[in-house]
Amino acid sequence: MTSRTPRAGIPDEAADPAAGTGWRGLQPALLPLRRLLLLATLLPAAVACALALALTVGGLWPVCAVLPLAAAAWGWGALGRNWRSWRYAERADDLLIARGVLWQELTVVPYGRMQLVEVTSGPLERRYGLATLQLHTAAARTDAEIPGLSPAEAERLRDRLTELGEARAAGL
Amino acid sequence: MPADEPLTPPHGKHGKHGKQGKHGKHDEPARTEDAATRAQHAATRAQDTTPSAQDAPARKSDEAPARHDGGGSAREDGNTPARKGGRRLLPARPEGRRLHPVTPWRRAWAPLAAVLAAVAHDVGRAREWAGHLTPGWVLLALGVLLPVAAGYGFLSWWCTSYLLTDTELRIRTGLFFRRTAHLRLDRVQAVDVSRPLLARLAGVAKLKLDVVGTESKDELAFLGEREAVALRAELLARAAGMAPEEASAAGEAPSRALLRVAPRTLVTATLLLSSAWIVPLVVAAAVTAFAVFGAQSLWAVGAGGVPLLGFAWSHGLGRVVREWDWTVAESPDGLRLDSGLLDRRHETVPPGRVQAVRLVEPLLWRRHRWVRVELRVAGTDDDESGVLIPVARREEAAAVLARVLPGVDVAAAPAAARPAPRRAGRCVPVFRRGYRHGLTDTLFVTRTGLLGRRTTLVPHAKVQSVRFAQGPWERRNRLANVTVDDGAGGHATARLRDEDEARALVTGRRR
């Protein structure tokens, strides 16, 4: 895991120096995975768009296929910014998850309120050596999720969170 | 003797089911039991009966009514063929107490309503079909359908029973697909007796059980009224940890009335609600316009207008009927709520399970200092808020809330709420004046609404997670939103707070 200094523009006051652990980012492998998914959807879309327009209307219309390509180009950069924005920190009593570039979100889940910690890893994620950690509390709206962890880190987090959750469990 | 099966005392533990999971539901495959397997079961039961035998005398008093109402005659009917032929005509009757014999009739009106709805939906087609109907067909339909429906109703009633054991309440239902719900008594949260209008006329009541961890409420419909009340008292006493012998003797826990909404207050308050006027007016206008301009026939107007009228009803007069004679009483099981003019509903709000409270103050209520109090309770599905008090003066409401949220100073909450900073007007121009937020030692308080106000109170102890959210325009104005999720799936958002304040709120004062 890489421990990084917070970038400008993203709140760094949230990190609690007393807790001793700083912010951690996501695995770099998540970025190529997401970019691959982006291209895998938008490139065929561009080709299909160009073909369909050339066969039906003709003329200059197939140039519209540039739109999906432009979206792919923008998405390429946006995914990078989004990947950099994801961070999480374990503090003494709670877990912080920060994400988002334009619309920023910071979720705080106290260890005592965690009811279930789940680690999932799909086929593509496994190929890239990644796992996703999901936290469940009694509130269904708490969709605290950390994608793009290394499997070892995900398991370490799961065990630690479960242990802390048991230690600080508070009833409803 | 296998034929005596239904006579087996209800407290006998069924060896087979007793070993299944303690709570949760089981779908049992349909089984046709012949006399041989039943004999086997009876044998296993005989062994298993011993551990629970000691509480038999305690429950005897409760069994008596169950046996009287209908049980006697039906039992004879069921057993006669079995004695003759050695095989049963009727499926195995599950052990346990039986529902009130009125029960099969409760769905009798449904097919009738379906036919009526079909006729109302497409009058022309229905008339055409009616032309084809000959007396022969009608007779055939009546001759076949009625007995089938009656038989099904009787059999489903026959196959339904409930059984109270030391640790759980088992409800068995289903003719073809058997379902056994095991409800653990120590997990029972609330037991509500409701008396719909028709049931009231028939002298029966419905028992609804709210158990931790189950999605839907299980219900026993219908029981005799006295039986329902006695069972409710016993269930609540057992849920509170009383021994079975004491529980059945304890009876209904004593309750003390805290608040009663006077009919005049309720009517005035409902009339002062803008929705009580606007919704019926809009509906009336729509129906009239439809009738004058668009409609080809009266039927179409009826078909379109009836649902709208129903909607209007639920906002106006229906509300008064529902909330008539609203009484809040305190008992050891929690707060009791009784309400209703035609359908009497009885609810219990268990103490300590309230996750959030919402105070609603419509514009025209403010002069009277009236509020409506809604609760979110853990275990109830989605964010449907239960009403605690339909209308009451603020001080009265605060006094009742003090019982719901022990150790929480509700009265201090509104004073703690501070308005959003002026620059919030750049994000939300006019309505930001309604946004307030505050913290007390025990509560997270938010308020929204310029004319009608809604104040949400979430005790810190019930907060599940906290979220800080900020969009680009809000960041420019150094503002942010803070959302708090409570344990009942609801949330409260403090909108457009100062950025630093919001961040301190999210990360600073965590327990």
Tab-separated table of C-alpha atoms in Angstrom, chain B residues 60-406:
chain	number	residue	atom	x	y	z
B	60	LYS	CA	-54.474	-24.610	30.740
B	61	SER	CA	-56.477	-21.513	31.417
B	62	ASP	CA	-55.528	-20.180	28.008
B	63	GLU	CA	-56.305	-23.306	26.161
B	64	ALA	CA	-59.841	-23.359	27.337
B	65	PRO	CA	-61.199	-20.651	25.013
B	66	ALA	CA	-59.326	-22.067	22.044
B	67	ARG	CA	-60.956	-25.392	22.512
B	68	HIS	CA	-64.377	-23.951	22.936
B	69	ASP	CA	-64.576	-21.802	19.892
B	70	GLY	CA	-65.085	-24.158	17.039
B	71	GLY	CA	-62.389	-26.561	17.977
B	72	GLY	CA	-64.785	-29.089	19.386
B	73	SER	CA	-67.108	-29.528	16.481
B	74	ALA	CA	-64.461	-29.425	13.771
B	75	ARG	CA	-62.436	-32.012	15.577
B	76	GLU	CA	-65.325	-34.438	15.568
B	77	ASP	CA	-65.909	-33.884	11.866
B	78	GLY	CA	-62.299	-34.523	11.105
B	79	ASN	CA	-61.952	-37.681	13.042
B	80	THR	CA	-65.048	-39.586	12.147
B	81	PRO	CA	-63.898	-40.645	8.684
B	82	ALA	CA	-60.487	-41.491	10.009
B	83	ARG	CA	-61.948	-43.884	12.530
B	84	LYS	CA	-64.017	-45.581	9.903
B	85	GLY	CA	-61.523	-45.990	7.088
B	86	GLY	CA	-58.206	-45.970	8.900
B	87	ARG	CA	-57.081	-43.133	6.599
B	88	ARG	CA	-57.821	-39.470	7.027
B	89	LEU	CA	-59.874	-37.487	4.638
B	90	LEU	CA	-58.544	-34.264	5.993
B	91	PRO	CA	-54.840	-33.474	6.002
B	92	ALA	CA	-52.974	-33.682	9.235
B	93	ARG	CA	-54.013	-30.933	11.549
B	94	PRO	CA	-50.955	-29.248	12.952
B	95	GLU	CA	-50.800	-29.259	16.692
B	96	GLY	CA	-51.478	-26.094	18.567
B	97	ARG	CA	-54.272	-23.672	19.030
B	98	ARG	CA	-56.548	-22.763	16.210
B	99	LEU	CA	-57.678	-19.478	14.792
B	100	HIS	CA	-61.190	-18.176	15.146
B	101	PRO	CA	-63.661	-19.998	12.846
B	102	VAL	CA	-64.634	-16.687	11.287
B	103	THR	CA	-61.232	-16.611	9.589
B	104	PRO	CA	-62.128	-18.430	6.326
B	105	TRP	CA	-64.672	-15.734	5.567
B	106	ARG	CA	-62.168	-12.927	5.607
B	107	ARG	CA	-61.190	-13.444	2.005
B	108	ALA	CA	-64.692	-14.240	0.816
B	109	TRP	CA	-65.199	-10.775	-0.570
B	110	ALA	CA	-62.020	-10.792	-2.675
B	111	PRO	CA	-63.332	-12.735	-5.732
B	112	LEU	CA	-66.497	-10.664	-5.659
B	113	ALA	CA	-64.460	-7.476	-5.655
B	114	ALA	CA	-62.336	-8.812	-8.512
B	115	VAL	CA	-65.447	-9.448	-10.623
B	116	LEU	CA	-66.809	-5.999	-9.825
B	117	ALA	CA	-63.490	-4.385	-10.704
B	118	ALA	CA	-63.405	-6.238	-14.020
B	119	VAL	CA	-66.920	-5.049	-14.806
B	120	ALA	CA	-66.087	-1.471	-13.880
B	121	HIS	CA	-62.922	-1.593	-15.922
B	122	ASP	CA	-64.517	-2.545	-19.216
B	123	VAL	CA	-68.272	-2.215	-19.183
B	124	GLY	CA	-68.873	-3.019	-22.849
B	125	ARG	CA	-67.043	-6.315	-22.754
B	126	ALA	CA	-68.676	-7.295	-19.492
B	127	ARG	CA	-72.130	-6.642	-20.971
B	128	GLU	CA	-71.238	-8.740	-23.993
B	129	TRP	CA	-70.120	-11.570	-21.782
B	130	ALA	CA	-73.190	-11.282	-19.629
B	131	GLY	CA	-75.233	-11.920	-22.783
B	132	HIS	CA	-73.587	-15.306	-23.192
B	133	LEU	CA	-74.387	-16.311	-19.669
B	134	THR	CA	-77.161	-18.827	-19.542
B	135	PRO	CA	-78.757	-20.099	-16.350
B	136	GLY	CA	-76.939	-23.383	-16.925
B	137	TRP	CA	-73.541	-21.739	-16.817
B	138	VAL	CA	-74.456	-19.725	-13.772
B	139	LEU	CA	-75.644	-22.816	-11.960
B	140	LEU	CA	-72.528	-24.698	-12.946
B	141	ALA	CA	-70.319	-21.863	-11.744
B	142	LEU	CA	-72.153	-21.644	-8.466
B	143	GLY	CA	-72.257	-25.403	-8.072
B	144	VAL	CA	-68.533	-25.861	-8.660
B	145	LEU	CA	-66.867	-22.668	-7.572
B	146	LEU	CA	-68.676	-22.159	-4.312
B	147	PRO	CA	-67.911	-25.556	-2.807
B	148	VAL	CA	-64.316	-25.356	-4.032
B	149	ALA	CA	-63.841	-21.925	-2.514
B	150	ALA	CA	-65.567	-22.920	0.688
B	151	GLY	CA	-63.514	-26.093	0.885
B	152	TYR	CA	-60.292	-24.245	0.336
B	153	GLY	CA	-61.182	-21.666	2.954
B	154	PHE	CA	-62.021	-24.361	5.446
B	155	LEU	CA	-58.897	-26.387	4.730
B	156	SER	CA	-56.543	-23.441	4.958
B	157	TRP	CA	-58.110	-22.573	8.282
B	158	TRP	CA	-57.803	-26.216	9.307
B	159	CYS	CA	-54.107	-26.272	8.514
B	160	THR	CA	-53.294	-23.079	10.380
B	161	SER	CA	-52.407	-23.145	14.007
B	162	TYR	CA	-50.178	-21.491	16.502
B	163	LEU	CA	-48.359	-22.938	19.417
B	164	LEU	CA	-46.694	-21.246	22.331
B	165	THR	CA	-43.730	-23.151	23.692
B	166	ASP	CA	-41.213	-22.231	26.348
B	167	THR	CA	-39.037	-20.254	24.004
B	168	GLU	CA	-40.961	-19.529	20.874
B	169	LEU	CA	-44.252	-19.010	19.151
B	170	ARG	CA	-44.737	-21.274	16.165
B	171	ILE	CA	-47.194	-20.372	13.490
B	172	ARG	CA	-48.011	-23.047	10.969
B	173	THR	CA	-49.817	-22.204	7.804
B	174	GLY	CA	-50.286	-23.549	4.328
B	175	LEU	CA	-52.333	-26.300	2.806
B	176	PHE	CA	-49.980	-27.373	0.030
B	177	PHE	CA	-46.818	-25.518	0.917
B	178	ARG	CA	-46.415	-25.730	4.621
B	179	ARG	CA	-44.708	-22.879	6.303
B	180	THR	CA	-43.672	-22.781	9.907
B	181	ALA	CA	-42.603	-19.507	11.415
B	182	HIS	CA	-40.649	-19.844	14.620
B	183	LEU	CA	-40.748	-16.555	16.454
B	184	ARG	CA	-38.424	-16.376	19.388
B	185	LEU	CA	-40.155	-14.860	22.352
B	186	ASP	CA	-37.115	-13.006	23.611
B	187	ARG	CA	-36.887	-11.278	20.252
B	188	VAL	CA	-40.450	-10.070	20.122
B	189	GLN	CA	-40.417	-6.320	19.829
B	190	ALA	CA	-44.025	-5.408	19.606
B	191	VAL	CA	-47.357	-7.150	19.576
B	192	ASP	CA	-50.226	-5.169	18.151
B	193	VAL	CA	-53.880	-6.008	18.269
B	194	SER	CA	-55.847	-4.456	15.472
B	195	ARG	CA	-59.568	-4.588	14.973
B	196	PRO	CA	-60.703	-3.759	11.472
B	197	LEU	CA	-64.319	-2.692	11.169
B	198	LEU	CA	-65.757	-5.995	9.974
B	199	ALA	CA	-63.686	-7.913	12.475
B	200	ARG	CA	-65.014	-5.666	15.202
B	201	LEU	CA	-68.536	-6.550	14.193
B	202	ALA	CA	-67.663	-10.233	14.290
B	203	GLY	CA	-65.937	-9.872	17.645
B	204	VAL	CA	-62.512	-10.952	16.455
B	205	ALA	CA	-59.111	-9.279	16.269
B	206	LYS	CA	-55.849	-9.569	14.443
B	207	LEU	CA	-52.542	-10.009	16.225
B	208	LYS	CA	-49.438	-8.613	14.581
B	209	LEU	CA	-46.027	-9.624	15.801
B	210	ASP	CA	-42.931	-7.615	15.212
B	211	VAL	CA	-39.795	-9.676	15.717
B	212	VAL	CA	-36.224	-8.497	15.418
B	213	GLY	CA	-34.575	-9.633	12.243
B	214	THR	CA	-37.653	-10.613	10.271
B	215	GLU	CA	-38.595	-8.519	7.299
B	216	SER	CA	-42.338	-8.669	7.435
B	217	LYS	CA	-44.640	-8.739	10.378
B	218	ASP	CA	-46.186	-12.085	11.107
B	219	GLU	CA	-49.812	-11.981	11.954
B	220	LEU	CA	-52.435	-14.181	13.469
B	221	ALA	CA	-55.769	-13.401	11.911
B	222	PHE	CA	-58.251	-13.838	13.370
B	223	LEU	CA	-58.478	-14.643	17.042
B	224	GLY	CA	-61.333	-14.115	19.411
B	225	GLU	CA	-60.989	-10.673	20.966
B	226	ARG	CA	-60.460	-11.897	24.511
B	227	GLU	CA	-58.048	-14.535	23.353
B	228	ALA	CA	-56.077	-11.999	21.325
B	229	VAL	CA	-55.729	-9.660	24.278
B	230	ALA	CA	-54.746	-12.495	26.611
B	231	LEU	CA	-52.188	-13.848	24.152
B	232	ARG	CA	-50.741	-10.401	23.599
B	233	ALA	CA	-50.357	-9.872	27.332
B	234	GLU	CA	-48.695	-13.235	27.729
B	235	LEU	CA	-46.352	-12.713	24.787
B	236	LEU	CA	-45.277	-9.336	26.046
B	237	ALA	CA	-44.763	-10.611	29.551
B	238	ARG	CA	-42.689	-13.505	28.246
B	239	ALA	CA	-40.744	-11.201	25.957
B	240	ALA	CA	-39.955	-9.089	28.994
B	241	GLY	CA	-38.388	-12.149	30.578
B	242	MET	CA	-41.119	-13.406	32.891
B	243	ALA	CA	-41.330	-17.110	33.572
B	244	PRO	CA	-44.119	-18.863	31.674
B	245	GLU	CA	-46.146	-19.596	34.815
B	246	GLU	CA	-46.133	-15.977	35.928
B	247	ALA	CA	-46.642	-14.639	32.444
B	248	SER	CA	-49.987	-16.237	31.840
B	249	ALA	CA	-51.191	-15.076	35.217
B	250	ALA	CA	-49.802	-11.564	34.868
B	251	GLY	CA	-52.390	-10.391	32.383
B	252	GLU	CA	-52.170	-7.095	30.625
B	253	ALA	CA	-49.461	-4.898	32.050
B	254	PRO	CA	-50.956	-1.830	33.669
B	255	SER	CA	-50.816	1.307	31.608
B	256	ARG	CA	-51.073	4.983	32.448
B	257	ALA	CA	-52.495	7.452	29.961
B	258	LEU	CA	-50.035	10.152	28.980
B	259	LEU	CA	-51.855	11.992	26.263
B	260	ARG	CA	-55.173	11.959	24.543
B	261	VAL	CA	-55.944	13.966	21.439
B	262	ALA	CA	-59.303	15.668	21.798
B	263	PRO	CA	-61.591	15.225	18.784
B	264	ARG	CA	-61.908	18.976	18.414
B	265	THR	CA	-58.170	19.470	18.261
B	266	LEU	CA	-57.826	16.704	15.707
B	267	VAL	CA	-60.547	18.081	13.447
B	268	THR	CA	-59.285	21.647	13.663
B	269	ALA	CA	-55.722	20.557	13.032
B	270	THR	CA	-56.706	18.481	10.011
B	271	LEU	CA	-58.711	21.369	8.581
B	272	LEU	CA	-55.702	23.626	9.028
B	273	LEU	CA	-53.519	21.284	6.985
B	274	SER	CA	-53.172	22.627	3.492
B	275	SER	CA	-53.214	19.105	2.091
B	276	ALA	CA	-56.678	18.564	3.573
B	277	TRP	CA	-57.946	21.328	1.296
B	278	ILE	CA	-55.744	21.282	-1.735
B	279	VAL	CA	-55.812	17.584	-2.500
B	280	PRO	CA	-59.617	17.167	-2.431
B	281	LEU	CA	-60.054	20.406	-4.382
B	282	VAL	CA	-57.656	19.327	-7.100
B	283	VAL	CA	-59.280	15.928	-7.229
B	284	ALA	CA	-62.770	17.402	-7.417
B	285	ALA	CA	-61.664	19.765	-10.181
B	286	ALA	CA	-60.048	16.936	-12.120
B	287	VAL	CA	-63.106	14.715	-11.836
B	288	THR	CA	-65.455	17.522	-12.853
B	289	ALA	CA	-63.332	18.519	-15.806
B	290	PHE	CA	-63.117	14.917	-16.865
B	291	ALA	CA	-66.868	14.468	-16.560
B	292	VAL	CA	-67.680	17.625	-18.512
B	293	PHE	CA	-65.183	17.412	-21.334
B	294	GLY	CA	-63.536	14.099	-21.774
B	295	ALA	CA	-65.816	11.340	-20.694
B	296	GLN	CA	-67.932	9.213	-22.971
B	297	SER	CA	-69.804	7.425	-20.247
B	298	LEU	CA	-70.491	7.705	-16.592
B	299	TRP	CA	-68.605	4.487	-16.024
B	300	ALA	CA	-65.366	5.941	-17.249
B	301	VAL	CA	-65.750	8.886	-14.895
B	302	GLY	CA	-66.362	6.483	-12.062
B	303	ALA	CA	-63.394	4.310	-12.942
B	304	GLY	CA	-61.112	7.332	-13.136
B	305	GLY	CA	-62.599	9.217	-10.237
B	306	VAL	CA	-62.814	6.504	-7.615
B	307	PRO	CA	-59.058	6.127	-7.062
B	308	LEU	CA	-58.694	9.897	-6.979
B	309	LEU	CA	-61.483	10.157	-4.446
B	310	GLY	CA	-59.766	7.492	-2.401
B	311	PHE	CA	-56.620	9.570	-2.456
B	312	ALA	CA	-58.560	12.640	-1.375
B	313	TRP	CA	-60.206	10.648	1.393
B	314	SER	CA	-56.909	9.519	2.816
B	315	HIS	CA	-55.783	13.128	3.129
B	316	GLY	CA	-58.912	14.620	4.575
B	317	LEU	CA	-61.719	12.906	6.364
B	318	GLY	CA	-59.956	9.558	6.300
B	319	ARG	CA	-57.190	11.028	8.370
B	320	VAL	CA	-59.623	12.141	11.032
B	321	VAL	CA	-61.229	8.700	11.079
B	322	ARG	CA	-57.849	7.001	11.349
B	323	GLU	CA	-56.504	9.241	14.056
B	324	TRP	CA	-59.694	9.591	16.058
B	325	ASP	CA	-59.363	9.305	19.807
B	326	TRP	CA	-55.582	8.935	19.647
B	327	THR	CA	-54.348	7.812	23.036
B	328	VAL	CA	-50.776	7.466	24.177
B	329	ALA	CA	-50.325	5.424	27.316
B	330	GLU	CA	-47.258	4.286	29.166
B	331	SER	CA	-46.808	0.682	30.167
B	332	PRO	CA	-43.821	-1.457	31.072
B	333	ASP	CA	-43.766	-2.850	27.523
B	334	GLY	CA	-43.376	0.583	26.011
B	335	LEU	CA	-45.713	3.260	24.839
B	336	ARG	CA	-49.149	2.093	23.779
B	337	LEU	CA	-50.911	3.864	20.965
B	338	ASP	CA	-54.622	3.335	20.419
B	339	SER	CA	-56.477	5.017	17.642
B	340	GLY	CA	-59.252	4.837	15.115
B	341	LEU	CA	-62.942	5.546	14.851
B	342	LEU	CA	-63.975	2.489	12.842
B	343	ASP	CA	-60.859	0.318	12.808
B	344	ARG	CA	-59.268	0.339	16.227
B	345	ARG	CA	-55.512	-0.016	16.054
B	346	HIS	CA	-53.302	-0.756	19.002
B	347	GLU	CA	-49.599	-0.326	18.656
B	348	THR	CA	-46.711	-0.627	21.046
B	349	VAL	CA	-43.562	1.398	20.661
B	350	PRO	CA	-40.816	-0.535	22.410
B	351	PRO	CA	-38.552	1.614	24.536
B	352	GLY	CA	-34.996	2.130	23.376
B	353	ARG	CA	-35.618	1.100	19.809
B	354	VAL	CA	-36.530	4.532	18.530
B	355	GLN	CA	-33.842	5.649	16.088
B	356	ALA	CA	-35.057	9.064	15.092
B	357	VAL	CA	-37.850	11.483	15.815
B	358	ARG	CA	-39.364	13.978	13.443
B	359	LEU	CA	-41.447	16.965	14.468
B	360	VAL	CA	-43.670	18.366	11.750
B	361	GLU	CA	-45.104	21.846	12.103
B	362	PRO	CA	-47.331	22.940	9.235
B	363	LEU	CA	-47.606	26.687	8.741
B	364	LEU	CA	-51.124	27.115	10.065
B	365	TRP	CA	-50.409	25.031	13.155
B	366	ARG	CA	-47.757	27.362	14.437
B	367	ARG	CA	-50.180	29.856	15.961
B	368	HIS	CA	-51.541	27.033	18.133
B	369	ARG	CA	-48.034	25.715	18.854
B	370	TRP	CA	-49.096	22.311	17.552
B	371	VAL	CA	-46.747	19.626	16.284
B	372	ARG	CA	-47.076	16.199	14.791
B	373	VAL	CA	-44.547	13.647	16.012
B	374	GLU	CA	-43.295	10.798	13.840
B	375	LEU	CA	-40.912	8.058	14.841
B	376	ARG	CA	-38.518	5.765	13.084
B	377	VAL	CA	-38.160	2.495	14.925
B	378	ALA	CA	-35.507	-0.128	14.260
B	379	GLY	CA	-36.832	-3.265	12.637
B	380	THR	CA	-39.608	-1.568	10.714
B	381	ASP	CA	-39.007	-1.713	6.997
B	382	ASP	CA	-38.052	1.216	4.740
B	383	ASP	CA	-38.331	4.778	5.940
B	384	GLU	CA	-42.023	4.710	6.582
B	385	SER	CA	-42.446	6.792	9.677
B	386	GLY	CA	-44.851	5.739	12.334
B	387	VAL	CA	-46.932	8.434	13.912
B	388	LEU	CA	-46.498	8.871	17.627
B	389	ILE	CA	-48.797	11.855	18.075
B	390	PRO	CA	-50.966	13.202	15.241
B	391	VAL	CA	-51.307	16.592	16.861
B	392	ALA	CA	-50.426	18.000	20.259
B	393	ARG	CA	-49.059	21.133	21.819
B	394	ARG	CA	-45.294	21.313	21.795
B	395	GLU	CA	-44.921	20.949	25.557
B	396	GLU	CA	-47.165	17.905	25.652
B	397	ALA	CA	-45.253	16.350	22.793
B	398	ALA	CA	-41.963	17.010	24.549
B	399	ALA	CA	-43.264	15.306	27.683
B	400	VAL	CA	-44.191	12.190	25.700
B	401	LEU	CA	-40.899	12.265	23.804
B	402	ALA	CA	-39.032	12.259	27.075
B	403	ARG	CA	-40.475	8.765	27.622
B	404	VAL	CA	-39.558	7.616	24.137
B	405	LEU	CA	-35.978	8.835	24.300
B	406	PRO	CA	-34.932	8.379	27.904
